[in-house]
Coordinates of C-alpha atoms and ligand atoms in Angstrom, one line a residue:
I1 CA 41.6 169.0 94.7
M2 CA 39.9 166.4 97.5
G3 CA 42.5 164.5 99.4
C4 CA 45.3 166.9 98.2
I5 CA 48.1 167.0 100.4
P6 CA 48.4 170.5 101.6
D7 CA 51.6 172.8 100.7
R8 CA 54.3 172.5 103.1
T9 CA 54.6 175.9 104.1
T10 CA 51.2 177.4 104.1
N11 CA 49.1 174.5 104.8
L12 CA 46.8 174.9 101.8
C13 CA 45.5 173.3 99.1
S14 CA 45.2 174.6 95.7
D15 CA 42.0 175.6 95.6
Q16 CA 43.2 177.9 98.5
L17 CA 46.2 178.9 97.1
I18 CA 45.4 182.4 96.7
A19 CA 48.2 185.2 96.5
K20 CA 48.7 186.5 100.1
P21 CA 48.9 190.9 100.3
A22 CA 52.5 191.9 99.5
T23 CA 54.7 192.8 102.9
P24 CA 57.2 195.0 102.6
T25 CA 59.7 192.3 102.6
H26 CA 58.1 191.1 98.9
L27 CA 57.7 194.3 97.9
N28 CA 61.3 195.1 98.2
V29 CA 62.4 191.7 96.3
T30 CA 59.7 192.2 93.1
S31 CA 61.4 196.0 92.9
S32 CA 64.8 194.6 93.1
L33 CA 63.7 191.9 90.1
E34 CA 62.2 194.7 88.1
T35 CA 65.3 196.9 87.7
L36 CA 66.7 193.9 85.9
S37 CA 67.4 194.5 82.4
L38 CA 65.9 191.1 80.4
D39 CA 65.4 190.3 76.9
G40 CA 62.2 188.5 78.6
Y41 CA 60.1 189.1 81.8
F42 CA 58.4 188.5 84.9
S43 CA 55.0 187.5 86.0
F44 CA 54.4 188.5 89.6
N45 CA 50.7 187.5 89.3
N46 CA 48.7 184.8 87.8
N47 CA 51.0 182.2 88.7
N48 CA 48.9 179.3 89.9
H49 CA 50.2 176.9 87.4
A50 CA 53.3 177.6 88.5
A51 CA 52.5 176.1 91.9
K52 CA 51.4 172.5 90.5
D53 CA 52.6 169.7 88.8
F54 CA 52.0 166.2 87.2
G55 CA 51.6 164.5 90.8
N56 CA 49.1 166.5 91.4
T57 CA 49.6 166.2 95.5
Y58 CA 51.7 169.6 95.8
Q59 CA 51.1 173.4 96.0
S60 CA 53.4 176.2 96.7
L61 CA 53.1 179.4 94.9
P62 CA 55.8 181.2 94.1
L63 CA 56.3 185.2 94.3
A64 CA 57.7 185.6 90.0
V65 CA 58.0 183.8 87.5
L66 CA 60.5 184.5 85.1
Y67 CA 59.9 183.8 81.3
P68 CA 63.8 184.2 79.5
K69 CA 64.6 184.9 76.8
S70 CA 68.5 184.8 76.8
V71 CA 70.6 182.8 79.0
S72 CA 71.6 186.0 80.3
D73 CA 68.1 186.6 82.0
I74 CA 69.1 183.1 83.8
S75 CA 72.2 184.4 84.9
S76 CA 71.3 187.8 86.1
T77 CA 68.5 187.2 87.6
V78 CA 70.1 184.3 90.1
K79 CA 73.1 186.5 90.5
L80 CA 70.7 189.5 91.7
I81 CA 69.1 186.6 94.5
F82 CA 72.7 185.4 95.3
N83 CA 73.7 188.9 96.1
M84 CA 71.3 189.4 98.1
G85 CA 72.7 186.9 100.8
S86 CA 71.6 184.3 102.9
A87 CA 69.2 186.8 105.1
S88 CA 66.7 186.6 101.7
E89 CA 64.9 183.4 101.5
L90 CA 64.5 183.5 98.2
T91 CA 65.1 181.1 96.4
V92 CA 64.9 179.8 93.0
A93 CA 63.4 176.1 91.2
A94 CA 63.9 175.8 87.0
R95 CA 61.0 174.3 85.6
G96 CA 60.8 172.3 82.7
H97 CA 57.8 170.3 81.3
G98 CA 56.3 170.7 85.3
H99 CA 56.0 166.4 84.9
S100 CA 57.5 166.6 88.6
L101 CA 55.9 164.2 90.8
Q102 CA 55.9 165.8 94.5
G103 CA 56.4 170.0 93.6
Q104 CA 60.4 169.4 92.7
A105 CA 59.8 172.3 90.2
Q106 CA 58.1 174.7 92.9
A107 CA 59.4 177.3 95.0
H108 CA 57.4 178.6 97.9
R109 CA 57.3 182.8 97.8
G110 CA 60.2 182.1 95.3
V111 CA 61.7 182.4 91.4
V112 CA 60.4 180.1 89.1
I113 CA 62.0 180.0 85.9
N114 CA 59.8 179.1 82.4
M115 CA 62.8 177.0 81.0
E116 CA 60.1 176.0 77.7
S117 CA 60.2 179.9 77.7
L118 CA 64.2 179.9 76.8
K119 CA 63.7 177.3 73.6
G120 CA 63.8 179.6 71.2
S121 CA 67.2 179.6 69.2
Q122 CA 66.9 177.0 66.5
M123 CA 68.2 173.8 67.4
Q124 CA 71.8 172.9 65.9
V125 CA 72.4 169.4 64.2
H126 CA 75.6 167.8 63.7
T127 CA 76.1 164.9 61.2
G128 CA 80.1 163.3 60.6
E129 CA 81.3 160.7 62.9
R130 CA 80.6 162.0 66.2
P131 CA 76.9 163.4 65.6
Y132 CA 75.2 165.4 68.0
V133 CA 71.9 168.2 68.4
D134 CA 73.1 171.6 70.6
V135 CA 69.3 172.2 72.1
S136 CA 68.4 174.2 74.9
G137 CA 67.7 173.0 78.5
G138 CA 63.9 173.7 78.1
E139 CA 63.3 171.6 74.7
L140 CA 61.0 168.7 74.9
W141 CA 62.1 165.4 73.6
I142 CA 59.7 165.3 71.4
N143 CA 60.6 168.7 69.6
I144 CA 64.7 167.1 69.5
L145 CA 63.0 163.7 67.8
H146 CA 61.4 166.0 64.9
E147 CA 64.1 167.6 64.3
T148 CA 67.3 165.3 64.4
L149 CA 64.9 163.1 61.8
K150 CA 64.3 165.6 59.3
L151 CA 68.7 164.9 58.6
G152 CA 67.9 161.0 59.2
F153 CA 69.3 160.9 63.2
A154 CA 67.8 160.4 66.2
P155 CA 69.1 160.8 70.1
K156 CA 70.0 156.8 71.1
S157 CA 68.4 156.8 74.5
W158 CA 65.1 158.1 75.7
T159 CA 62.1 158.0 78.3
D160 CA 58.9 156.3 78.0
Y161 CA 56.9 160.1 77.4
L162 CA 58.8 162.6 75.3
H163 CA 56.4 165.7 76.2
L164 CA 59.6 166.3 79.1
T165 CA 62.3 168.6 78.7
V166 CA 66.0 168.1 78.8
G167 CA 67.1 170.1 82.0
G168 CA 63.9 167.9 83.7
T169 CA 64.8 163.9 82.6
L170 CA 69.0 165.3 82.9
S171 CA 68.1 166.0 86.3
Y172 CA 67.2 162.4 87.4
A173 CA 68.7 160.0 84.5
G174 CA 65.9 159.5 82.2
I175 CA 65.1 155.9 82.0
S176 CA 63.1 153.4 79.2
G177 CA 63.6 150.2 77.2
Q178 CA 66.7 151.8 75.2
A179 CA 69.0 152.0 78.6
F180 CA 70.4 148.4 78.8
R181 CA 72.3 149.4 76.2
H182 CA 73.0 152.8 75.9
G183 CA 72.6 153.8 79.7
P184 CA 70.3 156.2 80.4
Q185 CA 70.1 160.0 79.1
I186 CA 72.4 161.1 81.3
N187 CA 75.3 158.9 79.8
N188 CA 74.1 160.2 76.1
V189 CA 75.1 163.6 76.9
Y190 CA 78.7 165.5 75.7
R191 CA 78.8 168.7 77.3
L192 CA 76.8 171.2 79.0
Q193 CA 75.8 175.2 79.7
V194 CA 74.7 175.8 83.0
V195 CA 74.3 178.9 85.4
T196 CA 75.3 177.9 88.9
G197 CA 73.6 179.2 92.0
K198 CA 76.0 182.0 91.8
G199 CA 74.8 183.4 88.7
E200 CA 78.2 182.1 86.9
V201 CA 77.5 181.0 83.0
I202 CA 79.5 177.6 82.6
T203 CA 80.4 175.3 79.8
C204 CA 81.6 171.6 81.2
S205 CA 82.0 168.1 79.7
K206 CA 84.0 165.6 81.3
S207 CA 86.9 166.8 80.5
K208 CA 86.7 170.9 80.7
N209 CA 85.1 171.4 84.6
P210 CA 84.1 167.4 84.9
D211 CA 83.1 168.1 88.6
L212 CA 80.4 170.0 87.4
F213 CA 79.3 168.2 84.3
Y214 CA 79.1 165.3 86.4
G215 CA 77.5 166.6 89.5
V216 CA 74.7 167.9 87.6
L217 CA 73.5 165.3 85.4
G218 CA 71.6 163.3 87.5
G219 CA 72.3 166.6 90.2
L220 CA 68.3 166.7 91.1
G221 CA 68.8 170.3 90.2
Q222 CA 71.2 170.7 92.7
F223 CA 74.3 172.6 91.3
G224 CA 73.1 174.8 88.4
I225 CA 70.5 175.4 85.9
I226 CA 70.9 173.4 82.1
T227 CA 70.6 175.7 79.9
Q228 CA 72.0 174.5 76.9
A229 CA 72.9 170.3 76.4
R230 CA 74.4 168.5 73.4
I231 CA 73.1 165.2 73.1
S232 CA 75.0 162.3 71.2
L233 CA 73.1 160.9 68.0
E234 CA 72.8 158.0 65.8
P235 CA 71.4 157.4 62.7
A236 CA 67.4 156.4 63.0
P237 CA 65.2 153.6 61.7
K238 CA 62.1 154.4 60.0
M239 CA 60.3 151.7 61.8
V240 CA 60.1 149.2 64.6
K241 CA 58.6 146.3 64.7
W242 CA 57.3 146.3 68.7
I243 CA 56.1 142.8 69.8
R244 CA 54.8 141.5 73.1
V245 CA 54.3 138.1 74.8
L246 CA 53.2 137.0 78.2
Y247 CA 54.2 134.6 81.3
L248 CA 52.5 133.3 84.2
D249 CA 55.9 132.4 85.8
F250 CA 57.9 135.7 87.5
S251 CA 61.3 132.7 87.1
S252 CA 61.0 132.7 83.1
F253 CA 60.1 136.3 82.2
S254 CA 63.0 137.9 84.4
K255 CA 65.3 134.9 82.7
D256 CA 64.1 136.2 79.8
Q257 CA 64.4 139.4 80.2
E258 CA 67.8 139.0 81.6
Y259 CA 69.0 137.2 78.1
L260 CA 67.7 139.8 76.6
I261 CA 70.0 142.7 78.3
A262 CA 72.9 140.8 78.3
S263 CA 73.6 139.6 74.4
E264 CA 75.0 142.1 72.0
N265 CA 73.1 141.4 69.5
S266 CA 69.0 141.0 71.0
F267 CA 66.5 144.2 70.4
E268 CA 66.9 147.2 70.6
Y269 CA 63.8 148.4 73.4
I270 CA 63.6 145.9 76.3
E271 CA 60.8 146.6 78.8
G272 CA 57.9 144.5 80.7
F273 CA 55.2 144.9 82.7
V274 CA 53.0 143.4 85.3
I275 CA 49.3 142.6 84.9
L276 CA 47.9 141.9 88.5
N277 CA 44.6 140.1 86.7
R278 CA 42.7 138.9 89.9
T279 CA 39.3 141.0 88.8
G280 CA 39.2 139.0 85.5
L281 CA 39.5 142.6 83.5
L282 CA 42.7 142.3 80.7
N283 CA 44.7 145.4 81.0
N284 CA 44.2 147.1 77.5
W285 CA 47.9 145.8 77.1
R286 CA 46.9 144.0 73.9
S287 CA 45.2 146.9 72.0
S288 CA 46.7 148.0 69.0
F289 CA 48.6 144.4 68.9
N290 CA 47.6 141.5 67.2
P291 CA 48.1 138.1 67.8
K292 CA 50.4 136.1 65.5
D293 CA 48.1 132.5 66.1
P294 CA 44.6 134.6 66.7
M295 CA 42.7 131.1 66.9
Q296 CA 45.3 129.9 70.0
A297 CA 45.5 133.3 71.6
S298 CA 41.4 133.5 72.1
Q299 CA 42.1 130.0 74.0
F300 CA 44.3 131.4 76.3
N301 CA 42.9 132.4 79.6
S302 CA 44.4 134.8 82.3
D303 CA 41.5 135.2 84.5
G304 CA 42.3 135.6 88.3
K305 CA 46.2 135.4 87.1
T306 CA 49.2 137.5 87.4
L307 CA 50.6 137.8 84.2
Y308 CA 54.6 139.4 83.3
C309 CA 54.2 141.1 79.4
L310 CA 57.9 140.6 78.3
E311 CA 58.2 143.8 75.8
M312 CA 60.5 144.3 72.5
A313 CA 61.7 146.2 69.9
K314 CA 63.2 146.0 66.1
Y315 CA 64.0 148.9 64.5
F316 CA 64.4 148.3 60.5
N317 CA 64.1 150.2 58.0
P318 CA 61.2 149.0 54.9
D319 CA 64.3 147.7 52.5
V320 CA 65.8 145.1 55.1
T321 CA 62.4 143.3 55.9
N322 CA 63.1 140.1 55.3
V323 CA 66.2 139.4 57.3
I324 CA 64.5 141.3 60.2
D325 CA 61.8 138.9 60.4
Q326 CA 64.5 136.2 60.6
I327 CA 66.5 137.9 63.2
T328 CA 63.6 138.7 65.1
E329 CA 62.5 134.9 64.9
S330 CA 65.8 133.3 65.5
L331 CA 65.6 135.6 68.9
L332 CA 62.1 134.9 69.9
L333 CA 62.5 131.4 69.5
K334 CA 65.2 131.1 72.3
L335 CA 62.5 133.0 74.4
H336 CA 60.4 130.7 77.0
Y337 CA 57.0 132.7 76.9
I338 CA 53.6 131.1 76.4
P339 CA 53.2 130.7 73.0
S340 CA 49.9 131.2 72.1
T341 CA 50.6 134.8 73.7
L342 CA 52.7 136.3 71.1
F343 CA 51.4 139.3 69.9
M344 CA 52.9 141.7 66.9
S345 CA 52.5 145.6 66.1
E346 CA 54.7 147.2 63.2
V347 CA 54.6 150.9 63.7
S348 CA 56.6 153.9 62.2
F349 CA 59.8 155.4 65.0
V350 CA 57.7 158.2 66.1
E351 CA 55.1 156.5 66.9
F352 CA 56.8 153.6 69.2
L353 CA 59.0 156.3 70.5
D354 CA 55.8 158.8 71.3
R355 CA 53.9 156.3 72.8
V356 CA 52.6 157.2 76.0
H357 CA 51.3 160.7 74.3
L358 CA 48.6 158.6 72.6
S359 CA 47.2 157.6 76.2
E360 CA 47.4 161.1 77.4
L361 CA 45.2 162.0 75.0
K362 CA 42.6 159.2 75.6
L363 CA 42.9 160.3 79.1
R364 CA 42.6 163.5 78.9
A365 CA 39.4 163.6 76.8
K366 CA 37.4 161.5 79.5
G367 CA 39.6 163.9 82.3
L368 CA 41.9 161.2 83.9
W369 CA 45.0 163.0 83.5
E370 CA 45.2 165.6 85.2
V371 CA 44.3 163.5 89.1
P372 CA 46.6 162.8 91.7
H373 CA 49.5 160.4 90.6
P374 CA 51.0 158.9 93.8
W375 CA 53.6 157.3 91.4
M376 CA 56.8 155.1 93.0
N377 CA 60.2 154.6 90.7
L378 CA 62.5 151.9 92.8
L379 CA 65.7 150.1 91.7
I380 CA 65.7 146.5 93.0
P381 CA 69.2 144.5 92.5
K382 CA 69.2 141.7 90.4
N383 CA 69.5 139.1 93.1
R384 CA 66.8 140.5 95.3
I385 CA 64.1 140.6 93.0
H386 CA 62.2 137.8 92.9
E387 CA 61.8 137.7 96.8
F388 CA 60.6 141.2 95.7
A389 CA 57.6 139.7 93.7
D390 CA 57.0 137.6 95.4
E391 CA 55.9 139.3 98.8
V392 CA 54.5 142.7 96.8
F393 CA 52.5 140.6 93.8
G394 CA 51.7 138.2 95.9
N395 CA 51.0 140.0 99.2
I396 CA 50.5 143.9 99.3
L397 CA 49.2 144.7 96.2
T398 CA 45.8 142.9 96.3
N399 CA 44.5 144.9 93.5
N400 CA 45.6 145.7 90.2
I401 CA 46.8 149.3 90.7
N402 CA 45.3 151.9 88.5
G403 CA 47.7 152.2 86.2
P404 CA 50.9 150.0 84.4
I405 CA 53.6 148.6 87.0
L406 CA 56.3 148.4 84.7
M407 CA 58.9 145.8 85.5
Y408 CA 62.8 145.7 83.9
P409 CA 66.4 145.0 84.5
V410 CA 69.3 147.1 83.1
N411 CA 72.7 146.6 83.0
K412 CA 74.7 149.1 85.2
T413 CA 78.3 148.1 83.9
K414 CA 77.1 150.1 80.3
W415 CA 76.6 153.4 82.7
N416 CA 78.5 155.9 83.9
N417 CA 79.1 156.3 87.4
N418 CA 80.5 159.7 88.0
T419 CA 77.2 161.0 87.7
S420 CA 75.0 161.5 90.8
L421 CA 72.3 159.2 89.9
V422 CA 72.6 156.9 93.2
T423 CA 71.5 153.1 91.9
P424 CA 71.8 149.8 93.4
D425 CA 75.2 148.1 94.3
E426 CA 74.7 145.4 91.8
D427 CA 75.6 145.6 87.9
V428 CA 72.2 144.2 86.9
F429 CA 69.1 145.6 88.6
Y430 CA 64.9 146.3 88.0
L431 CA 63.4 149.3 87.4
V432 CA 59.8 148.8 88.7
A433 CA 58.0 151.8 88.2
L434 CA 54.2 151.4 90.0
L435 CA 52.3 154.0 88.0
S436 CA 49.2 155.0 89.8
S437 CA 46.5 157.4 89.1
A438 CA 44.3 158.1 92.1
V439 CA 40.1 159.0 92.0
P440 CA 40.1 162.1 93.3
S441 CA 37.7 161.8 96.6
S442 CA 37.5 158.6 96.8
K443 CA 38.1 157.0 99.9
G444 CA 38.5 153.7 98.5
T445 CA 41.1 151.2 97.0
D446 CA 42.0 153.8 94.1
G447 CA 41.9 156.9 96.4
L448 CA 45.1 158.7 97.2
E449 CA 45.5 158.1 100.8
Y450 CA 45.0 154.1 100.1
I451 CA 47.7 154.3 97.4
L452 CA 50.0 156.4 99.8
T453 CA 49.8 153.6 101.9
Q454 CA 50.2 151.0 99.8
N455 CA 53.6 152.1 98.8
K456 CA 54.3 152.8 102.5
R457 CA 54.3 149.0 103.4
I458 CA 56.2 148.2 99.3
L459 CA 59.1 150.5 100.8
E460 CA 58.7 149.0 104.6
Y461 CA 59.1 145.8 103.7
S462 CA 61.9 146.3 101.2
A463 CA 64.0 148.0 104.4
R464 CA 62.8 145.8 106.3
A465 CA 63.7 142.5 104.0
D466 CA 66.9 144.8 104.2
L467 CA 66.7 144.5 100.2
G468 CA 69.3 147.4 99.0
I469 CA 66.6 148.7 96.5
K470 CA 67.3 153.0 95.7
Q471 CA 64.4 155.1 94.9
Y472 CA 64.4 157.1 91.5
L473 CA 62.8 159.8 90.9
P474 CA 63.0 160.0 95.1
H475 CA 61.4 162.2 97.9
Y476 CA 62.1 162.9 100.8
R477 CA 60.9 165.1 103.3
T478 CA 64.4 166.0 105.5
Q479 CA 68.0 166.0 104.6
G480 CA 68.5 162.5 106.9
E481 CA 66.5 160.7 104.5
W482 CA 68.5 162.4 101.8
R483 CA 71.7 161.5 103.2
A484 CA 70.6 157.5 103.8
H485 CA 69.7 157.5 100.0
F486 CA 73.4 158.8 98.9
G487 CA 74.7 156.8 101.6
P488 CA 78.7 157.0 100.8
R489 CA 78.2 159.5 98.1
W490 CA 76.6 161.8 100.3
K491 CA 79.7 163.8 101.1
A492 CA 80.5 164.6 97.3
F493 CA 77.4 165.8 96.4
A494 CA 77.4 168.5 99.6
R495 CA 80.4 168.9 98.7
R496 CA 79.2 170.1 94.9
K497 CA 76.6 171.6 96.8
S498 CA 78.6 174.0 98.6
S499 CA 80.9 174.7 95.4
Y500 CA 78.5 175.9 93.3
D501 CA 75.7 176.6 95.0
P502 CA 76.7 177.9 98.5
L503 CA 73.4 179.5 99.7
A504 CA 70.9 176.6 98.7
I505 CA 69.0 179.2 96.0
L506 CA 68.4 176.1 93.2
A507 CA 66.0 174.0 93.6
P508 CA 64.2 173.8 96.9
G509 CA 61.2 171.7 96.1
Q510 CA 63.2 168.6 96.5
M511 CA 63.9 169.8 100.2
M512 CA 67.4 168.5 100.4
F513 CA 69.4 171.6 101.7
K514 CA 67.7 175.1 103.4
K515 CA 68.7 178.5 102.0
G516 CA 71.3 179.9 104.5
I517 CA 71.6 177.2 106.8
Ligands
FAD601 P1 59.7 169.8 86.1 O1 59.2 168.2 86.6 O2 60.3 170.8 85.2 O3 61.7 169.5 87.0 C1 61.9 168.0 87.1 C2 62.9 169.0 88.3 O4 64.5 168.8 87.0 C3 63.0 170.1 89.7 O5 63.6 169.7 90.6 C4 63.5 171.4 88.6 O6 63.6 172.5 89.4 C5 64.8 170.6 88.1 N1 64.8 171.2 86.8 C6 64.0 171.2 85.5 N2 64.4 171.9 84.0 C7 65.9 172.0 84.6 C8 67.2 172.5 83.7 N3 67.0 172.9 82.7 N4 68.1 172.5 84.7 C9 68.6 171.9 85.8 N5 67.3 171.4 86.5 C10 66.4 171.4 86.3 N6 61.5 159.3 84.2 C11 62.1 158.7 83.2 O7 63.6 158.5 83.5 N7 61.9 157.8 82.5 C12 60.2 157.5 81.7 O8 60.2 157.0 81.0 C13 59.4 158.5 82.7 N8 58.6 158.2 82.1 C14 57.4 159.4 82.4 C15 55.9 159.3 82.2 C16 54.9 160.7 83.0 C17 54.4 161.0 82.1 C18 55.6 161.6 83.2 C19 54.8 162.5 84.1 C20 57.1 161.4 84.1 C21 58.0 160.5 83.8 N9 58.9 160.3 84.0 C22 60.1 159.3 83.4 C23 60.1 161.4 85.1 C24 60.5 162.8 84.8 O9 61.8 162.2 83.6 C25 60.4 163.3 85.5 O10 59.1 163.9 85.9 C26 61.1 164.7 84.8 O11 62.2 165.7 85.7 C27 60.3 165.8 83.9 O12 60.6 166.3 83.4 P2 60.2 168.4 83.5 O13 60.9 168.9 82.2 O14 58.5 168.2 83.7 O15 60.9 168.8 84.7

């Protein structure tokens, strides 16, 4: 990859990452791992895929990849490494679907556990008063959707993209357009089974081992490997009315978003995005959407303007279409969008939830999926969002970024504050996601260096203006930066680390704790 950020320890880019000749210590470690009696197996060669991720900028080659077939494969591997003590540098990274952005699921010369191998056991859907599904930590959300739909149920809270694992999203939060009502995915879990950094297998919930349960949720993989999760479900709709409307004025856009997330009977999904349309080229925001009034819509001229698109979804079943039309219409009547810019689409529930996969297939076909992704996700308090929008969309981002800019508020009163996730202090805050793709080898405005510099400028401005933002899916290189990120909650986080992973074996790619220190 041209323009790659080299591996932190070896200083090599991916094409230079070739397995080094084994040293005596390596041989000892390798033979120790080989003595384990496993249901699955270790791979010591051809592990380059485990040195990469979706971000496509960080690469660290592991010593071995474990393909576990059972929870005990994971626990005996971690236990063996724990018993080697702090003299050994060996670390362990659970790898979900490898959709991290900066090497968080990698382990330099350590063991990567390929969590998707664990998903062999059947998913168990339980209906009744409090429906739930028991799934493996390595299960993909798209598979959970298909399996639960067989009984007419589905999880309540999602991410925009479903080809991610349960363990991967629960280690952060799992935020999408349903989070204003149900909270993020970490709020919709009843129970976890976890392998700690000592190799113990522990079941935890809000009443059993709650310290570990809340620590692991949003815990960046620091306290244990999630091997099983019990996810809460609700009856699933068959269809979705998917609506997009446009604004030229940021105030009306954000006021409408805030109004919608505050009312009990609004849409089931509320998001939004920013279209920096200075080049005159409209993004593909309206592909597969039909204007309510095609005549008027064709007269709407957006060239050279910054537009704000509010995106909503109303779930429904085909037998109640009339009622849903009325409810949707009365909700839309309360909003202040440009009347000619009402766009609608009706799709199945699965098509709606799996929408980003369609874009993935298109980008893959053009060779544009496996490019560097210098993404930045920010959580910004509601009372500072206008300042942020003025500066960032008015001054700092002078070109449209090569990818969507999501922007929507969520309501923290619906979120559980006992998890490890760090959010701004205010009850309502915005998620702003700058999801850029870089053009490999470009030195221009679509190149990696340029985008990283632009991201840095946004962070520097936010710090200077003291906006009280927190990064989501954060990436820091030093413990000092992590301490600042956690603020007063760092003490509890560090205490949990010393209880559950005292040798700092787990998730070294987060660069929070160094083994043996
Ligand atoms: P990995 O990248 O494999 O792992 C992530 C981290 O979790 C690593 O530190 C790893 O060690 C740890 N980990 C993995 N599995 C486990 C486990 N079983 N137990 C403990 N720790 C584990 N996020 C949102 O919230 N909302 C979105 O809408 C959203 N959309 C996205 C769209 C795309 C296209 C992509 C690439 C990412 C998106 N994300 C979103 C971010 C995503 O949730 C995280 O990157 C997530 O970590 C990816 O899951 P994964 O299974 O690939 O995890």
